[in-house]
PDB file of C-alpha atoms in Angstrom:
ATOM      1  CA  SER A   1       0.000   0.000   0.000  1.00  0.00           C
ATOM      2  CA  THR A   2       0.986   3.648  -0.314  1.00  0.00           C
ATOM      3  CA  GLU A   3       1.112   4.000   3.479  1.00  0.00           C
ATOM      4  CA  GLU A   4       3.579   1.096   3.727  1.00  0.00           C
ATOM      5  CA  ALA A   5       5.659   2.548   0.879  1.00  0.00           C
ATOM      6  CA  VAL A   6       5.820   5.928   2.658  1.00  0.00           C
ATOM      7  CA  THR A   7       6.833   4.271   5.947  1.00  0.00           C
ATOM      8  CA  ALA A   8       9.531   2.192   4.212  1.00  0.00           C
ATOM      9  CA  LEU A   9      11.046   5.159   2.350  1.00  0.00           C
ATOM     10  CA  LEU A  10      10.983   7.444   5.411  1.00  0.00           C
ATOM     11  CA  ARG A  11      12.715   4.696   7.414  1.00  0.00           C
ATOM     12  CA  GLU A  12      15.351   4.391   4.701  1.00  0.00           C
ATOM     13  CA  ILE A  13      15.867   8.171   4.652  1.00  0.00           C
ATOM     14  CA  GLU A  14      16.248   8.262   8.430  1.00  0.00           C
ATOM     15  CA  HIS A  15      18.555   5.287   8.862  1.00  0.00           C
ATOM     16  CA  SER A  16      20.461   5.103   5.556  1.00  0.00           C
ATOM     17  CA  PRO A  17      21.900   8.502   4.637  1.00  0.00           C
ATOM     18  CA  PRO A  18      23.288   8.416   1.058  1.00  0.00           C
ATOM     19  CA  ASP A  19      27.024   8.498   0.477  1.00  0.00           C
ATOM     20  CA  ASP A  20      26.806   9.634  -3.160  1.00  0.00           C
ATOM     21  CA  ILE A  21      24.622  11.901  -5.292  1.00  0.00           C
ATOM     22  CA  GLN A  22      22.770   8.976  -6.853  1.00  0.00           C
ATOM     23  CA  GLY A  23      21.591   8.012  -3.368  1.00  0.00           C
ATOM     24  CA  TYR A  24      20.062  11.461  -2.900  1.00  0.00           C
ATOM     25  CA  VAL A  25      18.509  11.296  -6.369  1.00  0.00           C
ATOM     26  CA  HIS A  26      17.018   7.892  -5.520  1.00  0.00           C
ATOM     27  CA  GLN A  27      15.413   9.295  -2.364  1.00  0.00           C
ATOM     28  CA  LEU A  28      14.124  12.442  -4.095  1.00  0.00           C
ATOM     29  CA  THR A  29      12.702  10.399  -6.978  1.00  0.00           C
ATOM     30  CA  GLY A  30      10.997   8.042  -4.532  1.00  0.00           C
ATOM     31  CA  LEU A  31       9.476  10.948  -2.606  1.00  0.00           C
ATOM     32  CA  ARG A  32       8.258  12.606  -5.798  1.00  0.00           C
ATOM     33  CA  THR A  33       6.614   9.352  -6.941  1.00  0.00           C
ATOM     34  CA  LEU A  34       4.951   8.862  -3.543  1.00  0.00           C
ATOM     35  CA  ARG A  35       3.642  12.430  -3.559  1.00  0.00           C
ATOM     36  CA  GLY A  36       1.935  11.686  -6.878  1.00  0.00           C
ATOM     37  CA  ASP A  37       0.503   8.428  -5.512  1.00  0.00           C
ATOM     38  CA  ILE A  38      -0.849  10.218  -2.441  1.00  0.00           C
ATOM     39  CA  ILE A  39      -2.497  12.928  -4.542  1.00  0.00           C
ATOM     40  CA  GLY A  40      -4.145  10.148  -6.564  1.00  0.00           C
ATOM     41  CA  LEU A  41      -5.598   8.627  -3.378  1.00  0.00           C
ATOM     42  CA  ARG A  42      -7.835  11.665  -2.874  1.00  0.00           C
ATOM     43  CA  ASP A  43      -9.965  10.596  -5.835  1.00  0.00           C
ATOM     44  CA  LEU A  44     -10.777   7.186  -4.341  1.00  0.00           C
ATOM     45  CA  ARG A  45     -14.162   6.603  -2.729  1.00  0.00           C
ATOM     46  CA  TYR A  46     -14.325   5.913   1.014  1.00  0.00           C
ATOM     47  CA  ILE A  47     -10.700   6.959   1.461  1.00  0.00           C
ATOM     48  CA  ASP A  48      -9.587   8.289   4.840  1.00  0.00           C
ATOM     49  CA  LEU A  49      -8.750  11.865   3.821  1.00  0.00           C
ATOM     50  CA  ASP A  50      -7.162  12.642   7.214  1.00  0.00           C
ATOM     51  CA  LEU A  51      -4.736   9.759   6.719  1.00  0.00           C
ATOM     52  CA  VAL A  52      -4.001  10.966   3.190  1.00  0.00           C
ATOM     53  CA  ALA A  53      -3.285  14.465   4.541  1.00  0.00           C
ATOM     54  CA  GLN A  54      -0.951  13.038   7.196  1.00  0.00           C
ATOM     55  CA  LEU A  55       0.943  10.982   4.614  1.00  0.00           C
ATOM     56  CA  GLU A  56       1.316  14.010   2.359  1.00  0.00           C
ATOM     57  CA  GLU A  57       2.631  16.158   5.232  1.00  0.00           C
ATOM     58  CA  LYS A  58       5.225  13.513   6.072  1.00  0.00           C
ATOM     59  CA  VAL A  59       6.354  13.265   2.432  1.00  0.00           C
ATOM     60  CA  ILE A  60       6.521  17.062   2.051  1.00  0.00           C
ATOM     61  CA  ALA A  61       8.604  17.374   5.237  1.00  0.00           C
ATOM     62  CA  ALA A  62      10.905  14.554   4.151  1.00  0.00           C
ATOM     63  CA  THR A  63      11.283  16.090   0.680  1.00  0.00           C
ATOM     64  CA  GLU A  64      12.339  19.421   2.176  1.00  0.00           C
ATOM     65  CA  SER A  65      14.807  17.703   4.500  1.00  0.00           C
ATOM     66  CA  VAL A  66      16.352  15.540   1.763  1.00  0.00           C
ATOM     67  CA  SER A  67      16.458  18.504  -0.652  1.00  0.00           C
ATOM     68  CA  ASN A  68      18.413  20.594   1.869  1.00  0.00           C
ATOM     69  CA  LYS A  69      20.831  17.715   2.486  1.00  0.00           C
ATOM     70  CA  THR A  70      21.178  17.271  -1.275  1.00  0.00           C
ATOM     71  CA  VAL A  71      22.171  20.919  -1.677  1.00  0.00           C
ATOM     72  CA  ASP A  72      24.718  20.650   1.146  1.00  0.00           C
ATOM     73  CA  PHE A  73      26.164  17.587  -0.525  1.00  0.00           C
ATOM     74  CA  LEU A  74      26.211  19.307  -3.942  1.00  0.00           C
ATOM     75  CA  LEU A  75      28.399  22.060  -2.506  1.00  0.00           C
ATOM     76  CA  THR A  76      31.244  19.543  -2.115  1.00  0.00           C
ATOM     77  CA  PRO A  77      33.588  19.561  -5.160  1.00  0.00           C
ATOM     78  CA  GLU A  78      33.364  15.813  -5.820  1.00  0.00           C
ATOM     79  CA  ALA A  79      29.560  15.588  -5.492  1.00  0.00           C
ATOM     80  CA  LEU A  80      28.889  15.355  -9.239  1.00  0.00           C
ATOM     81  CA  ASP A  81      31.819  13.061 -10.052  1.00  0.00           C
ATOM     82  CA  PRO A  82      29.557  10.017 -10.663  1.00  0.00           C
ATOM     83  CA  TYR A  83      27.781  11.926 -13.449  1.00  0.00           C
ATOM     84  CA  ARG A  84      31.053  13.204 -14.905  1.00  0.00           C
ATOM     85  CA  SER A  85      32.367   9.638 -14.906  1.00  0.00           C
ATOM     86  CA  ALA A  86      29.144   8.272 -16.412  1.00  0.00           C
ATOM     87  CA  VAL A  87      29.225  10.801 -19.274  1.00  0.00           C
ATOM     88  CA  ASP A  88      32.951  10.197 -19.891  1.00  0.00           C
ATOM     89  CA  GLU A  89      32.362   6.448 -19.863  1.00  0.00           C
ATOM     90  CA  GLU A  90      29.539   6.644 -22.422  1.00  0.00           C
ATOM     91  CA  LYS A  91      31.666   8.926 -24.622  1.00  0.00           C
ATOM     92  CA  ALA A  92      34.543   6.426 -24.503  1.00  0.00           C
ATOM     93  CA  VAL A  93      32.183   3.566 -25.372  1.00  0.00           C
ATOM     94  CA  ILE A  94      30.811   5.204 -28.557  1.00  0.00           C
ATOM     95  CA  GLY A  95      33.898   4.398 -30.618  1.00  0.00           C
ATOM     96  CA  LYS A  96      33.709   0.732 -29.585  1.00  0.00           C
ATOM     97  CA  LEU A  97      30.020   0.207 -30.373  1.00  0.00           C
ATOM     98  CA  THR A  98      29.384  -2.468 -32.985  1.00  0.00           C
ATOM     99  CA  LYS A  99      25.618  -3.053 -32.750  1.00  0.00           C
ATOM    100  CA  VAL A 100      22.496  -0.889 -32.766  1.00  0.00           C
ATOM    101  CA  THR A 101      21.219  -2.634 -29.625  1.00  0.00           C
ATOM    102  CA  ASP A 102      24.404  -1.602 -27.765  1.00  0.00           C
ATOM    103  CA  ALA A 103      23.909   1.986 -28.965  1.00  0.00           C
ATOM    104  CA  ASP A 104      20.333   1.881 -27.640  1.00  0.00           C
ATOM    105  CA  ASP A 105      21.612   0.707 -24.237  1.00  0.00           C
ATOM    106  CA  SER A 106      24.031   3.645 -24.150  1.00  0.00           C
ATOM    107  CA  ALA A 107      21.240   6.046 -25.133  1.00  0.00           C
ATOM    108  CA  GLU A 108      19.129   4.706 -22.267  1.00  0.00           C
ATOM    109  CA  ALA A 109      21.958   5.290 -19.781  1.00  0.00           C
ATOM    110  CA  ILE A 110      22.471   8.838 -21.096  1.00  0.00           C
ATOM    111  CA  ASP A 111      18.740   9.616 -20.906  1.00  0.00           C
ATOM    112  CA  LYS A 112      18.631   8.344 -17.304  1.00  0.00           C
ATOM    113  CA  ALA A 113      21.576  10.522 -16.308  1.00  0.00           C
ATOM    114  CA  GLY A 114      20.016  13.494 -18.120  1.00  0.00           C
ATOM    115  CA  ALA A 115      16.696  13.064 -16.301  1.00  0.00           C
ATOM    116  CA  GLU A 116      18.491  12.951 -12.941  1.00  0.00           C
ATOM    117  CA  LEU A 117      20.503  16.087 -13.736  1.00  0.00           C
ATOM    118  CA  GLU A 118      17.305  17.899 -14.771  1.00  0.00           C
ATOM    119  CA  MET A 119      15.719  16.946 -11.471  1.00  0.00           C
ATOM    120  CA  LEU A 120      18.740  18.212  -9.532  1.00  0.00           C
ATOM    121  CA  ILE A 121      18.521  21.581 -11.304  1.00  0.00           C
ATOM    122  CA  ASP A 122      14.796  21.665 -10.468  1.00  0.00           C
ATOM    123  CA  VAL A 123      15.482  20.861  -6.792  1.00  0.00           C
ATOM    124  CA  VAL A 124      18.216  23.477  -6.438  1.00  0.00           C
ATOM    125  CA  SER A 125      16.212  26.151  -8.316  1.00  0.00           C
ATOM    126  CA  ASN A 126      13.217  25.744  -6.012  1.00  0.00           C
ATOM    127  CA  LEU A 127      15.097  25.807  -2.715  1.00  0.00           C
ATOM    128  CA  LYS A 128      15.395  29.019  -0.758  1.00  0.00           C
ATOM    129  CA  ILE A 129      19.170  29.102  -0.353  1.00  0.00           C
ATOM    130  CA  GLU A 130      20.270  32.291   1.370  1.00  0.00           C
ATOM    131  CA  ASP A 131      23.568  32.502  -0.478  1.00  0.00           C
ATOM    132  CA  ALA A 132      22.629  33.023  -4.144  1.00  0.00           C
ATOM    133  CA  THR A 133      26.218  32.337  -5.236  1.00  0.00           C
ATOM    134  CA  GLN A 134      25.868  28.796  -3.907  1.00  0.00           C
ATOM    135  CA  THR A 135      22.770  28.216  -6.044  1.00  0.00           C
ATOM    136  CA  THR A 136      24.539  29.610  -9.096  1.00  0.00           C
ATOM    137  CA  ALA A 137      27.662  27.520  -8.501  1.00  0.00           C
ATOM    138  CA  ILE A 138      25.672  24.282  -8.190  1.00  0.00           C
ATOM    139  CA  ILE A 139      23.486  24.953 -11.224  1.00  0.00           C
ATOM    140  CA  ASP A 140      26.518  25.954 -13.298  1.00  0.00           C
ATOM    141  CA  SER A 141      28.258  22.689 -12.387  1.00  0.00           C
ATOM    142  CA  ILE A 142      25.212  20.596 -13.264  1.00  0.00           C
ATOM    143  CA  SER A 143      24.581  22.550 -16.479  1.00  0.00           C
ATOM    144  CA  GLY A 144      28.197  22.033 -17.557  1.00  0.00           C
ATOM    145  CA  ILE A 145      27.845  18.262 -17.241  1.00  0.00           C
ATOM    146  CA  TYR A 146      24.438  18.389 -18.948  1.00  0.00           C
ATOM    147  CA  SER A 147      25.956  20.298 -21.868  1.00  0.00           C
ATOM    148  CA  THR A 148      28.681  17.634 -22.257  1.00  0.00           C
ATOM    149  CA  LEU A 149      26.006  14.944 -21.989  1.00  0.00           C
ATOM    150  CA  ASN A 150      24.042  16.518 -24.858  1.00  0.00           C
ATOM    151  CA  ALA A 151      27.165  16.556 -27.028  1.00  0.00           C
ATOM    152  CA  VAL A 152      27.723  12.850 -26.269  1.00  0.00           C
ATOM    153  CA  ARG A 153      24.042  12.180 -27.043  1.00  0.00           C
ATOM    154  CA  ALA A 154      24.410  13.815 -30.471  1.00  0.00           C
ATOM    155  CA  GLU A 155      27.597  11.831 -31.181  1.00  0.00           C
ATOM    156  CA  LEU A 156      25.836   8.615 -30.134  1.00  0.00           C
ATOM    157  CA  LYS A 157      22.894   9.386 -32.424  1.00  0.00           C
ATOM    158  CA  ASN A 158      25.235   9.715 -35.415  1.00  0.00           C
ATOM    159  CA  LYS A 159      27.007   6.476 -34.469  1.00  0.00           C
ATOM    160  CA  ARG A 160      23.667   4.664 -34.170  1.00  0.00           C
ATOM    161  CA  GLN A 161      22.615   5.858 -37.634  1.00  0.00           C
ATOM    162  CA  SER A 162      25.902   4.607 -39.058  1.00  0.00           C
ATOM    163  CA  LEU A 163      25.497   1.214 -37.346  1.00  0.00           C
ATOM    164  CA  ALA A 164      21.857   0.953 -38.430  1.00  0.00           C
ATOM    165  CA  LYS A 165      22.891   1.568 -42.026  1.00  0.00           C
ATOM    166  CA  SER A 166      25.657  -1.061 -42.035  1.00  0.00           C
ATOM    167  CA  GLU A 167      23.480  -3.592 -40.193  1.00  0.00           C
ATOM    168  CA  GLY A 168      20.621  -2.803 -42.556  1.00  0.00           C
ATOM    169  CA  THR A 169      22.828  -3.320 -45.611  1.00  0.00           C
ATOM    170  CA  ALA A 170      23.898  -6.793 -44.464  1.00  0.00           C
ATOM    171  CA  GLN A 171      20.399  -7.766 -43.426  1.00  0.00           C
ATOM    172  CA  PHE A 172      18.809  -6.400 -46.609  1.00  0.00           C
ATOM    173  CA  GLY A 173      21.280  -8.312 -48.761  1.00  0.00           C
ATOM    174  CA  ALA A 174      20.438 -11.561 -46.955  1.00  0.00           C
ATOM    175  CA  GLN A 175      16.692 -10.918 -47.226  1.00  0.00           C
ATOM    176  CA  MET A 176      16.966 -10.178 -50.959  1.00  0.00           C
ATOM    177  CA  LYS A 177      18.808 -13.477 -51.493  1.00  0.00           C
ATOM    178  CA  LEU A 178      16.010 -15.334 -49.704  1.00  0.00           C
ATOM    179  CA  LEU A 179      13.435 -13.464 -51.774  1.00  0.00           C
ATOM    180  CA  GLY A 180      15.266 -14.397 -54.972  1.00  0.00           C
ATOM    181  CA  GLN A 181      15.279 -18.079 -53.984  1.00  0.00           C
ATOM    182  CA  ALA A 182      11.570 -17.932 -53.106  1.00  0.00           C
ATOM    183  CA  ILE A 183      10.747 -16.407 -56.518  1.00  0.00           C
ATOM    184  CA  VAL A 184      12.660 -19.163 -58.359  1.00  0.00           C
ATOM    185  CA  ASN A 185      10.948 -21.873 -56.271  1.00  0.00           C
ATOM    186  CA  PHE A 186       7.480 -20.392 -56.763  1.00  0.00           C
ATOM    187  CA  LEU A 187       7.960 -20.044 -60.528  1.00  0.00           C
ATOM    188  CA  ASP A 188       8.953 -23.722 -60.667  1.00  0.00           C
ATOM    189  CA  LEU A 189       5.762 -24.622 -58.798  1.00  0.00           C
ATOM    190  CA  CYS A 190       3.577 -22.699 -61.263  1.00  0.00           C
ATOM    191  CA  ASP A 191       2.161 -25.549 -63.376  1.00  0.00           C
ATOM    192  CA  ALA A 192      -1.169 -23.790 -64.048  1.00  0.00           C
ATOM    193  CA  PRO A 193      -2.181 -20.137 -64.701  1.00  0.00           C
ATOM    194  CA  GLU A 194      -4.138 -20.054 -61.400  1.00  0.00           C
ATOM    195  CA  LYS A 195      -1.002 -21.046 -59.471  1.00  0.00           C
ATOM    196  CA  CYS A 196       0.779 -18.035 -60.965  1.00  0.00           C
ATOM    197  CA  GLU A 197      -1.749 -15.715 -59.329  1.00  0.00           C
ATOM    198  CA  GLU A 198      -1.465 -17.547 -56.004  1.00  0.00           C
ATOM    199  CA  TYR A 199       2.329 -17.485 -55.833  1.00  0.00           C
ATOM    200  CA  LEU A 200       2.578 -13.954 -57.193  1.00  0.00           C
ATOM    201  CA  THR A 201       0.421 -12.810 -54.255  1.00  0.00           C
ATOM    202  CA  LYS A 202       2.721 -14.619 -51.806  1.00  0.00           C
ATOM    203  CA  VAL A 203       5.816 -12.944 -53.237  1.00  0.00           C
ATOM    204  CA  MET A 204       4.145  -9.508 -53.206  1.00  0.00           C
ATOM    205  CA  VAL A 205       3.309  -9.990 -49.509  1.00  0.00           C
ATOM    206  CA  GLN A 206       6.987 -10.759 -48.823  1.00  0.00           C
ATOM    207  CA  ILE A 207       8.044  -7.617 -50.685  1.00  0.00           C
ATOM    208  CA  GLU A 208       5.546  -5.515 -48.687  1.00  0.00           C
ATOM    209  CA  GLU A 209       6.947  -6.925 -45.445  1.00  0.00           C
ATOM    210  CA  LEU A 210      10.477  -5.995 -46.532  1.00  0.00           C
ATOM    211  CA  GLU A 211       9.325  -2.468 -47.431  1.00  0.00           C
ATOM    212  CA  GLY A 212       7.934  -2.106 -43.906  1.00  0.00           C
ATOM    213  CA  LYS A 213      11.058  -3.545 -42.307  1.00  0.00           C
ATOM    214  CA  PHE A 214      13.450  -1.263 -44.193  1.00  0.00           C
ATOM    215  CA  SER A 215      11.214   1.789 -44.479  1.00  0.00           C
ATOM    216  CA  GLU A 216      13.873   4.141 -43.055  1.00  0.00           C
ATOM    217  CA  PHE A 217      16.178   3.475 -46.022  1.00  0.00           C
ATOM    218  CA  ASP A 218      15.059   5.222 -49.217  1.00  0.00           C
ATOM    219  CA  GLU A 219      17.521   3.361 -51.446  1.00  0.00           C
ATOM    220  CA  TYR A 220      16.016   0.002 -50.410  1.00  0.00           C
ATOM    221  CA  ALA A 221      12.502   1.243 -51.171  1.00  0.00           C
ATOM    222  CA  GLU A 222      13.615   2.003 -54.734  1.00  0.00           C
ATOM    223  CA  GLU A 223      15.294  -1.400 -55.089  1.00  0.00           C
ATOM    224  CA  LEU A 224      12.163  -3.172 -53.843  1.00  0.00           C
ATOM    225  CA  SER A 225      10.011  -1.166 -56.232  1.00  0.00           C
ATOM    226  CA  VAL A 226      12.161  -2.343 -59.149  1.00  0.00           C
ATOM    227  CA  LYS A 227      12.025  -5.919 -57.789  1.00  0.00           C
ATOM    228  CA  ARG A 228       8.208  -5.730 -57.618  1.00  0.00           C
ATOM    229  CA  GLU A 229       8.051  -4.857 -61.343  1.00  0.00           C
ATOM    230  CA  GLU A 230      10.459  -7.663 -62.227  1.00  0.00           C
ATOM    231  CA  VAL A 231       8.466 -10.198 -60.216  1.00  0.00           C
ATOM    232  CA  TYR A 232       5.180  -9.114 -61.764  1.00  0.00           C
ATOM    233  CA  GLU A 233       6.614  -9.447 -65.272  1.00  0.00           C
ATOM    234  CA  ALA A 234       8.162 -12.861 -64.489  1.00  0.00           C
ATOM    235  CA  PHE A 235       4.892 -14.334 -63.203  1.00  0.00           C
ATOM    236  CA  GLU A 236       2.854 -12.737 -65.998  1.00  0.00           C
ATOM    237  CA  THR A 237       5.244 -14.221 -68.571  1.00  0.00           C
ATOM    238  CA  ARG A 238       4.935 -17.623 -66.890  1.00  0.00           C
ATOM    239  CA  LYS A 239       1.133 -17.292 -66.782  1.00  0.00           C
ATOM    240  CA  THR A 240       0.963 -16.317 -70.483  1.00  0.00           C
ATOM    241  CA  SER A 241       3.162 -19.265 -71.381  1.00  0.00           C
ATOM    242  CA  LEU A 242       0.929 -21.666 -69.422  1.00  0.00           C
ATOM    243  CA  LEU A 243      -2.252 -20.242 -70.999  1.00  0.00           C
ATOM    244  CA  GLU A 244      -0.790 -20.669 -74.489  1.00  0.00           C
ATOM    245  CA  LYS A 245       0.195 -24.226 -73.640  1.00  0.00           C
ATOM    246  CA  ARG A 246      -3.305 -24.969 -72.319  1.00  0.00           C
ATOM    247  CA  ASN A 247      -4.978 -23.468 -75.428  1.00  0.00           C
ATOM    248  CA  LYS A 248      -2.852 -25.578 -77.725  1.00  0.00           C
TER     249      LYS A 248
END
């Protein structure tokens, strides 16, 4: 239940103070999620609104406490090192990526780090810190990392496109070979004009599936369009030949 979740998180906050920035982010994210859950409880029928109010007060108080501790921690020079390391690590990995799926994993890690940095800026911006220079210093530090992260994200996007193209080329070549074999087999099986129609439909379905699969590559769309015309002509020629044979 939400009440149990609140109790568990507040106990964790009280007895397990974080030793790195990700720990503070984890607690702040948990509190933010719980606040949303508690607000949602108000819409339920027969809910104890006093209990809901109490839970919300506890979460608000805990959020303020953790936010203040987060700011104190962020004022230490090494506070953001985990994010610096994470961004540097993802940047170093880009050159070694060999598969689109690996690029997607890196993008997920970058997006997660970006979301956490955005939340930190939000937390710091909304706190009433007496010394404005402290606020500025923290936000500048976070923004600097975020700027580097965006540059890495752009580099990763280009790398992913390059990988997708090379993977697509290999895969498309293999699929076209299979299609070619299927066409030859189907033409051999066409021993009556009606069969030509049946197998032509099957091949056209395969071509449509390939067009959907490789829709992001314009050059493949053109190649498949040419292939469609060739296939149509091949089956029509076979059908005409069979009709002539039958008429004779």
